[in-house]
């Protein structure tokens, strides 16, 4: 089982907007699990890029080649593979100067994220070396 941290901030700010990455930013995130491999993905997107958690799920699936579809309101994206599941979602915020990452809340459509063990997974992520984490205020 592997843990993957994916942040679409670089895609949005540097590639799409062609501006420097802000030191403070926030948005939504989802946790996605691959039952076949046991891999877990924590996928973040800035608020300016993803109105709904479903937008993050759809982008992730498109990049991974996972089939899925939106509901009629386009606020929920269903994965068509039984091996993949959205565990939940929430909100995130980061302050690169203070090196603090915060995760909280819940997705209205996918439910609350799985907070148990999340901090230890984040602490072991090389991409996040030196950061402190607050999960639901702790």
mmCIF file of C-alpha atoms in Angstrom:
data_model
loop_
_atom_site.group_PDB
_atom_site.id
_atom_site.type_symbol
_atom_site.label_atom_id
_atom_site.label_comp_id
_atom_site.label_asym_id
_atom_site.label_seq_id
_atom_site.Cartn_x
_atom_site.Cartn_y
_atom_site.Cartn_z
ATOM 1 C CA UNK A 1 0.000 0.000 0.000
ATOM 2 C CA UNK A 2 1.364 3.381 -1.050
ATOM 3 C CA UNK A 3 0.234 6.899 -0.223
ATOM 4 C CA UNK A 4 0.301 9.505 -2.997
ATOM 5 C CA UNK A 5 -0.040 13.241 -2.444
ATOM 6 C CA UNK A 6 -1.255 15.122 -5.535
ATOM 7 C CA UNK A 7 -1.684 18.909 -5.576
ATOM 8 C CA UNK A 8 -3.135 20.591 -8.670
ATOM 9 C CA UNK A 9 -1.953 24.023 -7.439
ATOM 10 C CA UNK A 10 1.071 24.017 -9.738
ATOM 11 C CA UNK A 11 -1.125 23.120 -12.704
ATOM 12 C CA UNK A 12 -3.517 25.959 -11.939
ATOM 13 C CA UNK A 13 -1.179 28.784 -10.922
ATOM 14 C CA UNK A 14 1.939 28.158 -13.016
ATOM 15 C CA UNK A 15 0.549 26.377 -16.076
ATOM 16 C CA UNK A 16 -2.966 27.752 -16.547
ATOM 17 C CA UNK A 17 -2.713 31.223 -14.959
ATOM 18 C CA UNK A 18 1.038 31.606 -15.641
ATOM 19 C CA UNK A 19 1.656 33.307 -12.292
ATOM 20 C CA UNK A 20 3.824 32.545 -9.278
ATOM 21 C CA UNK A 21 2.478 30.121 -6.723
ATOM 22 C CA UNK A 22 0.894 32.100 -3.849
ATOM 23 C CA UNK A 23 2.429 31.417 -0.450
ATOM 24 C CA UNK A 24 -1.046 31.031 1.008
ATOM 25 C CA UNK A 25 -3.718 29.126 -0.855
ATOM 26 C CA UNK A 26 -6.707 26.911 -0.184
ATOM 27 C CA UNK A 27 -9.230 24.682 -1.847
ATOM 28 C CA UNK A 28 -10.912 21.303 -1.753
ATOM 29 C CA UNK A 29 -9.528 17.785 -1.621
ATOM 30 C CA UNK A 30 -10.643 14.188 -2.021
ATOM 31 C CA UNK A 31 -9.252 10.862 -0.854
ATOM 32 C CA UNK A 32 -9.346 8.153 -3.489
ATOM 33 C CA UNK A 33 -8.543 4.499 -2.868
ATOM 34 C CA UNK A 34 -7.467 1.818 -5.345
ATOM 35 C CA UNK A 35 -8.674 -1.493 -3.913
ATOM 36 C CA UNK A 36 -6.634 -3.556 -6.384
ATOM 37 C CA UNK A 37 -3.274 -2.136 -5.284
ATOM 38 C CA UNK A 38 -4.200 -0.801 -1.851
ATOM 39 C CA UNK A 39 -2.907 2.615 -2.892
ATOM 40 C CA UNK A 40 -4.416 5.787 -1.462
ATOM 41 C CA UNK A 41 -4.400 9.184 -3.165
ATOM 42 C CA UNK A 42 -4.903 12.517 -1.439
ATOM 43 C CA UNK A 43 -5.778 14.905 -4.270
ATOM 44 C CA UNK A 44 -5.875 18.677 -3.689
ATOM 45 C CA UNK A 45 -7.156 21.385 -5.979
ATOM 46 C CA UNK A 46 -7.197 25.159 -5.476
ATOM 47 C CA UNK A 47 -10.646 26.676 -5.003
ATOM 48 C CA UNK A 48 -10.235 28.632 -8.236
ATOM 49 C CA UNK A 49 -9.844 25.405 -10.260
ATOM 50 C CA UNK A 50 -12.496 23.152 -8.708
ATOM 51 C CA UNK A 51 -15.937 24.412 -7.750
ATOM 52 C CA UNK A 52 -17.043 20.926 -6.670
ATOM 53 C CA UNK A 53 -15.204 17.955 -5.221
ATOM 54 C CA UNK A 54 -16.533 16.154 -8.294
ATOM 55 C CA UNK A 55 -14.276 18.297 -10.493
ATOM 56 C CA UNK A 56 -11.237 16.942 -8.654
ATOM 57 C CA UNK A 57 -12.461 13.362 -8.989
ATOM 58 C CA UNK A 58 -13.152 13.814 -12.716
ATOM 59 C CA UNK A 59 -9.681 15.317 -13.366
ATOM 60 C CA UNK A 60 -7.969 12.541 -11.394
ATOM 61 C CA UNK A 61 -9.897 9.874 -13.306
ATOM 62 C CA UNK A 62 -9.136 11.467 -16.678
ATOM 63 C CA UNK A 63 -5.409 11.509 -15.892
ATOM 64 C CA UNK A 64 -5.456 7.903 -14.624
ATOM 65 C CA UNK A 65 -7.665 6.534 -17.406
ATOM 66 C CA UNK A 66 -10.475 5.599 -15.014
ATOM 67 C CA UNK A 67 -13.971 5.633 -16.483
ATOM 68 C CA UNK A 68 -16.685 7.662 -14.814
ATOM 69 C CA UNK A 69 -19.510 10.104 -15.384
ATOM 70 C CA UNK A 70 -21.190 13.176 -13.903
ATOM 71 C CA UNK A 71 -24.740 13.263 -12.590
ATOM 72 C CA UNK A 72 -27.211 15.641 -14.288
ATOM 73 C CA UNK A 73 -26.306 18.552 -11.943
ATOM 74 C CA UNK A 74 -22.580 17.974 -12.592
ATOM 75 C CA UNK A 75 -21.847 18.095 -8.857
ATOM 76 C CA UNK A 76 -21.067 14.380 -8.421
ATOM 77 C CA UNK A 77 -18.719 12.218 -10.475
ATOM 78 C CA UNK A 78 -19.257 8.458 -10.276
ATOM 79 C CA UNK A 79 -16.343 6.094 -10.871
ATOM 80 C CA UNK A 80 -17.327 3.164 -13.079
ATOM 81 C CA UNK A 81 -14.557 0.881 -11.872
ATOM 82 C CA UNK A 82 -15.300 -1.214 -8.792
ATOM 83 C CA UNK A 83 -11.606 -1.136 -7.863
ATOM 84 C CA UNK A 84 -11.604 2.629 -7.281
ATOM 85 C CA UNK A 85 -13.551 4.524 -4.603
ATOM 86 C CA UNK A 86 -13.747 8.054 -3.280
ATOM 87 C CA UNK A 87 -13.309 7.738 0.488
ATOM 88 C CA UNK A 88 -14.375 11.324 1.225
ATOM 89 C CA UNK A 89 -13.279 14.908 0.928
ATOM 90 C CA UNK A 90 -12.916 18.224 2.658
ATOM 91 C CA UNK A 91 -11.175 21.579 2.626
ATOM 92 C CA UNK A 92 -7.476 22.407 2.801
ATOM 93 C CA UNK A 93 -5.338 25.465 3.374
ATOM 94 C CA UNK A 94 -1.597 26.011 3.310
ATOM 95 C CA UNK A 95 0.791 28.685 4.463
ATOM 96 C CA UNK A 96 4.175 28.005 2.843
ATOM 97 C CA UNK A 97 5.896 30.677 4.947
ATOM 98 C CA UNK A 98 4.826 29.110 8.250
ATOM 99 C CA UNK A 99 4.919 25.604 6.703
ATOM 100 C CA UNK A 100 1.463 24.742 8.034
ATOM 101 C CA UNK A 101 -1.078 22.601 6.191
ATOM 102 C CA UNK A 102 -4.673 22.372 7.421
ATOM 103 C CA UNK A 103 -7.319 19.793 6.490
ATOM 104 C CA UNK A 104 -10.920 19.974 7.695
ATOM 105 C CA UNK A 105 -14.589 19.739 6.825
ATOM 106 C CA UNK A 106 -16.395 17.277 4.613
ATOM 107 C CA UNK A 107 -17.618 16.995 1.054
ATOM 108 C CA UNK A 108 -21.388 17.364 0.749
ATOM 109 C CA UNK A 109 -21.465 14.693 -1.965
ATOM 110 C CA UNK A 110 -18.653 12.293 -0.950
ATOM 111 C CA UNK A 111 -18.797 12.658 2.829
ATOM 112 C CA UNK A 112 -16.101 13.236 5.418
ATOM 113 C CA UNK A 113 -12.516 12.273 4.726
ATOM 114 C CA UNK A 114 -10.774 9.491 6.643
ATOM 115 C CA UNK A 115 -8.719 11.434 9.205
ATOM 116 C CA UNK A 116 -7.365 8.389 11.065
ATOM 117 C CA UNK A 117 -3.736 7.868 10.122
ATOM 118 C CA UNK A 118 -3.716 10.798 7.722
ATOM 119 C CA UNK A 119 -1.193 12.871 9.676
ATOM 120 C CA UNK A 120 1.371 10.054 9.758
ATOM 121 C CA UNK A 121 0.957 9.470 6.016
ATOM 122 C CA UNK A 122 1.486 13.182 5.340
ATOM 123 C CA UNK A 123 4.534 13.315 7.627
ATOM 124 C CA UNK A 124 6.103 10.476 5.617
ATOM 125 C CA UNK A 125 5.561 12.240 2.296
ATOM 126 C CA UNK A 126 8.853 13.557 0.908
ATOM 127 C CA UNK A 127 7.002 16.374 -0.895
ATOM 128 C CA UNK A 128 5.836 17.731 2.472
ATOM 129 C CA UNK A 129 9.058 17.559 4.469
ATOM 130 C CA UNK A 130 9.209 20.277 7.112
ATOM 131 C CA UNK A 131 5.462 21.006 7.230
ATOM 132 C CA UNK A 132 3.205 20.772 10.260
ATOM 133 C CA UNK A 133 -0.318 19.428 9.824
ATOM 134 C CA UNK A 134 -3.595 20.349 11.464
ATOM 135 C CA UNK A 135 -6.356 17.852 10.828
ATOM 136 C CA UNK A 136 -9.782 18.969 12.013
ATOM 137 C CA UNK A 137 -8.046 21.462 14.304
ATOM 138 C CA UNK A 138 -5.560 18.974 15.831
#
